[in-house]
Coordinates of C-alpha atoms and ligand atoms in Angstrom, one line a residue:
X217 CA -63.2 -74.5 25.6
X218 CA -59.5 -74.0 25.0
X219 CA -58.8 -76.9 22.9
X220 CA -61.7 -75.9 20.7
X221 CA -60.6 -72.5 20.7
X222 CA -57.1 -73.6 19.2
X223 CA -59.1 -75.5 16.8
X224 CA -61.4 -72.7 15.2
X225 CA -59.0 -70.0 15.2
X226 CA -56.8 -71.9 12.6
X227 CA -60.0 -72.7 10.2
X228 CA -61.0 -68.9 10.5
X229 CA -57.6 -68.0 9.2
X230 CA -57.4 -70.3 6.5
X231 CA -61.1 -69.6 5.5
X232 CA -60.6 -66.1 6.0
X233 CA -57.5 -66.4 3.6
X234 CA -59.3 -67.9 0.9
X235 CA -62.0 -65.5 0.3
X236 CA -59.5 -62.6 -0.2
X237 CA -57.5 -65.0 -2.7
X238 CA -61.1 -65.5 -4.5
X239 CA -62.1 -61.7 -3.9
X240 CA -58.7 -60.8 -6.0
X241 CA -59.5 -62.8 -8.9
X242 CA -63.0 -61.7 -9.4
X243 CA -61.7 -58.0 -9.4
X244 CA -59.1 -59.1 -11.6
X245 CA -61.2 -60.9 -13.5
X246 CA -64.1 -58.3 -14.0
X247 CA -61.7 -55.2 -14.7
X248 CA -60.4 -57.4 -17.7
X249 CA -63.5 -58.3 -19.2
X250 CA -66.8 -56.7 -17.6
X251 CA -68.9 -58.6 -15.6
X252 CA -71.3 -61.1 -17.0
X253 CA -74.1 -62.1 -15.2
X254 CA -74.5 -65.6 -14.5
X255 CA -78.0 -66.0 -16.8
X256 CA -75.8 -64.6 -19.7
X257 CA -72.9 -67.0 -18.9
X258 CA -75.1 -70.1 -18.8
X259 CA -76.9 -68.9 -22.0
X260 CA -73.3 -68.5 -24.0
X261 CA -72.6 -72.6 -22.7
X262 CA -75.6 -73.6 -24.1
X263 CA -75.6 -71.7 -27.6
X264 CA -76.4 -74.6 -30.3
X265 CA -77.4 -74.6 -34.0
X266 CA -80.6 -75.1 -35.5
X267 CA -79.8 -78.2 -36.6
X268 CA -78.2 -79.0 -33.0
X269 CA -74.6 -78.4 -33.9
X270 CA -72.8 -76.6 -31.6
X271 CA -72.6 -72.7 -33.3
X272 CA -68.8 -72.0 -34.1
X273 CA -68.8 -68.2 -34.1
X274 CA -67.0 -66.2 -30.6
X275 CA -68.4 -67.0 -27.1
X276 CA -69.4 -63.8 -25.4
X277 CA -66.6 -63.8 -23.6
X278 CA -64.4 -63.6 -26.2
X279 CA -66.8 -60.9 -28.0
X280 CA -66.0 -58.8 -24.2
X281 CA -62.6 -59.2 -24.4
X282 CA -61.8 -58.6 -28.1
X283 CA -64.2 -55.2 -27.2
X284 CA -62.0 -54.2 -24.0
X285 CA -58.9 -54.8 -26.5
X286 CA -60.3 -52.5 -28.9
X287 CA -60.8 -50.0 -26.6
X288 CA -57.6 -50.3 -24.8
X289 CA -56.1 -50.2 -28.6
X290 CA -58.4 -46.6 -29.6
X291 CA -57.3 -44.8 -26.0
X292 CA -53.3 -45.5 -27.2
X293 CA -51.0 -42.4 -28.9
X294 CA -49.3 -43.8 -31.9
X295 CA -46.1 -41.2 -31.8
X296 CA -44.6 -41.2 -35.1
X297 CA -41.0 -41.4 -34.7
X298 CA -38.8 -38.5 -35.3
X299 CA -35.6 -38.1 -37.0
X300 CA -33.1 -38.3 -33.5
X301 CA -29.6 -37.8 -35.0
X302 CA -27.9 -35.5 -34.0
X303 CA -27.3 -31.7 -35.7
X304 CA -23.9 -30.7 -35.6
X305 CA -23.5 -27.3 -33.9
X306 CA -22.7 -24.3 -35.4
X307 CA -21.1 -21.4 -33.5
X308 CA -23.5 -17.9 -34.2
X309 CA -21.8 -14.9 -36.0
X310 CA -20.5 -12.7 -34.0
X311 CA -22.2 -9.5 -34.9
X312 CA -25.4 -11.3 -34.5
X313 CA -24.6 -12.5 -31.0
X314 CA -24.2 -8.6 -29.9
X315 CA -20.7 -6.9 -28.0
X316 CA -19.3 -8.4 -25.2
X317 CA -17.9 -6.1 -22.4
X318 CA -14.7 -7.4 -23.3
X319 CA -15.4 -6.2 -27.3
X320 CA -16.5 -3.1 -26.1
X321 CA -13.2 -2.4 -23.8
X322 CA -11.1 -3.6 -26.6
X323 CA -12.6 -1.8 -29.3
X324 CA -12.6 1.3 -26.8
X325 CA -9.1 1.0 -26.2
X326 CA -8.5 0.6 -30.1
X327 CA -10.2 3.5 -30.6
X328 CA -9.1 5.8 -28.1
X329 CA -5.4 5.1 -29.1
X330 CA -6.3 5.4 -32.8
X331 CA -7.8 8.6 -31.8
X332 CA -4.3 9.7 -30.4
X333 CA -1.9 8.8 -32.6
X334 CA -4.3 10.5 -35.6
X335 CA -4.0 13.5 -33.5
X336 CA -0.5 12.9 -33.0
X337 CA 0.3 12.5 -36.9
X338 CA -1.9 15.8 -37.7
X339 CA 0.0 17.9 -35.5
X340 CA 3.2 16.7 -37.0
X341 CA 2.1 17.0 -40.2
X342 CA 1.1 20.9 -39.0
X343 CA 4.6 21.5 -37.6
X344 CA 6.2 19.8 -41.0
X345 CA 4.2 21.9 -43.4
X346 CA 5.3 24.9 -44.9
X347 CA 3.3 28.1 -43.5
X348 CA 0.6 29.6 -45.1
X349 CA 1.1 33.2 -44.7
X350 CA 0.2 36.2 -46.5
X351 CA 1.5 39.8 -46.1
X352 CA 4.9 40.1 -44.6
X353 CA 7.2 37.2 -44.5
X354 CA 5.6 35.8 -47.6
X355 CA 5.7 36.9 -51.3
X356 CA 4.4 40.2 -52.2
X357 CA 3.2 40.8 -55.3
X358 CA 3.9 43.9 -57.1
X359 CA 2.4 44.2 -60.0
X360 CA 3.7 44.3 -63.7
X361 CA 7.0 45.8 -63.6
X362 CA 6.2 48.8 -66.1
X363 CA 3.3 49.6 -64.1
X364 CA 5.8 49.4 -60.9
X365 CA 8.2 52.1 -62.1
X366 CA 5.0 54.2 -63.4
X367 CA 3.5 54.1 -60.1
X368 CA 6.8 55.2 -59.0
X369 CA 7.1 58.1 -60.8
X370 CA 3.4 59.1 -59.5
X371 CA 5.0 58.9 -56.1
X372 CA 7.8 61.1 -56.7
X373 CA 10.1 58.7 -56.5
X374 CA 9.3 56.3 -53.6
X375 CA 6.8 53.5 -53.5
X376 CA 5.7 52.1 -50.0
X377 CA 4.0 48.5 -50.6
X378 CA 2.7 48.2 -46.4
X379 CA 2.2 44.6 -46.6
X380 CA 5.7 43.9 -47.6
X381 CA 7.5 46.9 -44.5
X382 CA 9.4 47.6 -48.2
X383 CA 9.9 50.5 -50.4
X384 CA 10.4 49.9 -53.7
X385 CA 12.4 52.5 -56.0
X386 CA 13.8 52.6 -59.3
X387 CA 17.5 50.9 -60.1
X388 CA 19.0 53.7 -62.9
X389 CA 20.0 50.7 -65.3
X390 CA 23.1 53.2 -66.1
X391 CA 25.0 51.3 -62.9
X392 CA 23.7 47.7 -63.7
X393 CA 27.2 46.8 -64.1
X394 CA 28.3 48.3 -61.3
X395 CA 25.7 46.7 -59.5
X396 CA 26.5 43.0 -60.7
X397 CA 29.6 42.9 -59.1
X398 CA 28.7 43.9 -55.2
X399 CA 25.0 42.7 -55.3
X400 CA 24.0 38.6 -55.0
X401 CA 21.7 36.6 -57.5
X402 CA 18.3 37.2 -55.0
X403 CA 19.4 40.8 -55.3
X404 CA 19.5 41.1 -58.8
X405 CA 17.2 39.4 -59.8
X406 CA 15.0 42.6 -59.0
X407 CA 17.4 45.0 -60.0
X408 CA 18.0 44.2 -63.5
X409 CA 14.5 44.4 -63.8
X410 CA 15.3 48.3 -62.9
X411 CA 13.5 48.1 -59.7
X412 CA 14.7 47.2 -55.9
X413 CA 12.9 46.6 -52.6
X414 CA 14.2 47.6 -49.5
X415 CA 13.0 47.1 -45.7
X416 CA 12.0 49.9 -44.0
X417 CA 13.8 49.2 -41.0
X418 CA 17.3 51.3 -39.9
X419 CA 20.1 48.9 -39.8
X420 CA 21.4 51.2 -37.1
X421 CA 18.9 51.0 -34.3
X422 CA 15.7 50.2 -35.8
X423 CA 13.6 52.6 -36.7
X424 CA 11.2 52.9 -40.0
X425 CA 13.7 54.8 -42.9
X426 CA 11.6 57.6 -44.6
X427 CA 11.6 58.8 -47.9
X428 CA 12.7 62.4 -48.3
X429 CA 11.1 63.9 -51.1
X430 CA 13.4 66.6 -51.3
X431 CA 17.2 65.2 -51.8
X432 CA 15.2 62.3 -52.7
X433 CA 17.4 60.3 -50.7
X434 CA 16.1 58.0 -47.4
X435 CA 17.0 59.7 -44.4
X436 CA 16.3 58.5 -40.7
X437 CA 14.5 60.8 -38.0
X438 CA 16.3 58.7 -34.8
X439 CA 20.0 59.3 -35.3
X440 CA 20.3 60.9 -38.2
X441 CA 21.7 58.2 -40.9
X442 CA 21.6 58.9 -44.6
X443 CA 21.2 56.4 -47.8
X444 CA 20.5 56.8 -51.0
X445 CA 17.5 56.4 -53.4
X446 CA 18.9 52.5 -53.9
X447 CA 19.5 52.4 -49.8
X448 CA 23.2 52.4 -50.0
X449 CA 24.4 54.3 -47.1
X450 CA 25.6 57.9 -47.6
X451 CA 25.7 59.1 -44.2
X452 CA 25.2 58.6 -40.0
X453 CA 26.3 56.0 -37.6
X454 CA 24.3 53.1 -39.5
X455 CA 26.6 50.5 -39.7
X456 CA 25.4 49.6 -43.8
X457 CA 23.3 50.6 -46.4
X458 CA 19.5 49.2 -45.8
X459 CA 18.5 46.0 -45.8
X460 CA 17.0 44.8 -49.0
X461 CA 14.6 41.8 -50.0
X462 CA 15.0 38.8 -52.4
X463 CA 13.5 39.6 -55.3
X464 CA 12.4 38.0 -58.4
X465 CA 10.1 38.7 -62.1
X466 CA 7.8 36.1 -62.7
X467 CA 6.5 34.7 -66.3
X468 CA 4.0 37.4 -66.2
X469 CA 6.5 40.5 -65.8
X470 CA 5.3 40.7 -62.0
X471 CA 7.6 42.0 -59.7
X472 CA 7.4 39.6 -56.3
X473 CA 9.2 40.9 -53.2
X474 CA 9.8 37.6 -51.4
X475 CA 9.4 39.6 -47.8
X476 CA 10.6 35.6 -46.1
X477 CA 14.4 36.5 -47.5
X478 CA 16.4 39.5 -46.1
X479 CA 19.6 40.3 -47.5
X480 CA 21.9 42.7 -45.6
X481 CA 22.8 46.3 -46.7
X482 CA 25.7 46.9 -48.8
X483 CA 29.0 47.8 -46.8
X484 CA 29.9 51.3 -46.1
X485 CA 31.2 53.0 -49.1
X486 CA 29.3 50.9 -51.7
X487 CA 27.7 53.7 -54.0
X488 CA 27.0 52.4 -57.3
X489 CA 24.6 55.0 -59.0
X490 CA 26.5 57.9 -57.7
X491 CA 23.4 60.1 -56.9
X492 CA 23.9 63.1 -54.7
X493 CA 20.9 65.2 -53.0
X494 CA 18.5 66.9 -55.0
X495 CA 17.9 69.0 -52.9
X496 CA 17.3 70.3 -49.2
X497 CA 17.4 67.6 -46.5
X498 CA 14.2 66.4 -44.4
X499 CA 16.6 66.3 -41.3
X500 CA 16.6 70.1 -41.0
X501 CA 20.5 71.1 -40.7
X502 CA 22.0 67.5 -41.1
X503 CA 24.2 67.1 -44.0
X504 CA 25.4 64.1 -45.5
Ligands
LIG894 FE1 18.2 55.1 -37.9 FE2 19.7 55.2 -35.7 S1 17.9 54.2 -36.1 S2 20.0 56.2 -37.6

């Protein structure tokens, strides 16, 4: 029993082994070319011409495997191939790309300091350039000079311009020479023109100099001091005669009172038209 044991068990293997070796070509065999029956295999081996030749045309099998070729063939992509090299790179613009945080501090930074120094520059600019100002401290002007000295005379002898703090009064052209050898160029200008502009103010303490229509002199309410129709000082503890303006005709024949010059009174005893009063003082017993 055990010898023949040791005998079959060997001969099972090897048979056993076999059958899968021929099991694996048939499957091979018939997922390559179909599976012919046996009838249809023994009729392709004994195919012979009419006149008993053998025929010379494809055996079936060779008709199954040319048709699993064909079909293996129609069930394959054909990929055309593509153009593979390479395109060279080109960096983007950079306004199409967009702003980077760092563009937007930097051009914020820019900005902000451009934004400074422009503020800067106008405001030196401002300091620099010249004043625009009208009224008192700039030029003041008159009118013709002819129509000056009438409006004068309508006045009885004193003209206030209020924009320019200045009376303006006739220069008797009799003491023109007189005139041109205590009074500066700004001075004169006005004065040979027969007119001068004097500031209101006192030279003593300040206060606004009136007209007096009565001596026809000016003649100040505070302490008393006394000047002439020209504002040279005839009386009181003002240390001068008034304070008068730059003056100046222009190519019209207007007479400009340049209100941004003031020129000190003449000194004390400087009376060139030698006008007395014309009558009572405004100051009540005062006397020059
Ligand atoms: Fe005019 Fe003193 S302020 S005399």
């Amino acid at each position: 029993m055990g010898i023949a044991l040791s005998i079959a068990i060997p001969i099972i293997v090897v048979a056993a082994a076999i059958m899968l070796v021929a099991a694996a070509r048939r499957r091979e065999t018939m997922a390559a070319e179909g599976h012919l029956n046996r009838e249809t295999r023994r009729r392709d081996r004994g195919r012979v011409a009419v006149d008993g030749e053998p025929v010379a045309g494809p055996t079936g099998r060779e008709v199954e495997r040319a048709a699993v070729v064909a079909r293996q063939s129609a069930g394959t992509e054909v990929v055309e191939a593509v153009d593979a090299s390479v395109e060279e790179w080109t960096p983007p613009h950079p306004e199409m790309v967009g702003v980077s945080r760092r563009q937007f501090l930097n051009r914020s930074t820019v900005a902000m300091m451009g934004f400074g120094l422009s503020g800067f520059g106008a405001a030196c600019i401002a300091f620099l350039w010249p004043p625009f100002v009208t009224g008192f401290g700039a030029d003041v002007n008159v009118g013709l000079v002819d129509d000056v000295k009438s409006r004068i005379k309508d006045e009885n002898g004193f003209l206030y311009i209020p924009e320019g703090r200045a009376w303006v009064t006739e220069y008797p052209q009799a003491a023109l020479q007189k005139a041109q050898n205590v009074y500066s160029a700004p001075e004169l200008a006005g004065i040979e023109s027969g007119l001068i502009a004097l500031f209101q103010k006192c030279p003593h303490l300040g206060c606004r100099v009136p007209s007096c229509l009565t001596s026809q002199w000016f003649e100040c309410p505070c302490h008393g001091s006394r000047y002439n129709q020209v504002g040279e000082k005839r009386g009181g503890p003002a240390p001068r005669g008034m304070d008068r303006f730059a003056m100046s005709v222009n190519s019209k024949g207007e007479f400009i009172i340049r209100t941004g010059t003031i020129i000190q009174g003449p000194p004390i005893g400087v009376n060139t038209t030698g006008q007395e009063p014309e009558g009572p003082s405004c100051l009540g017993g005062a006397s020059h």
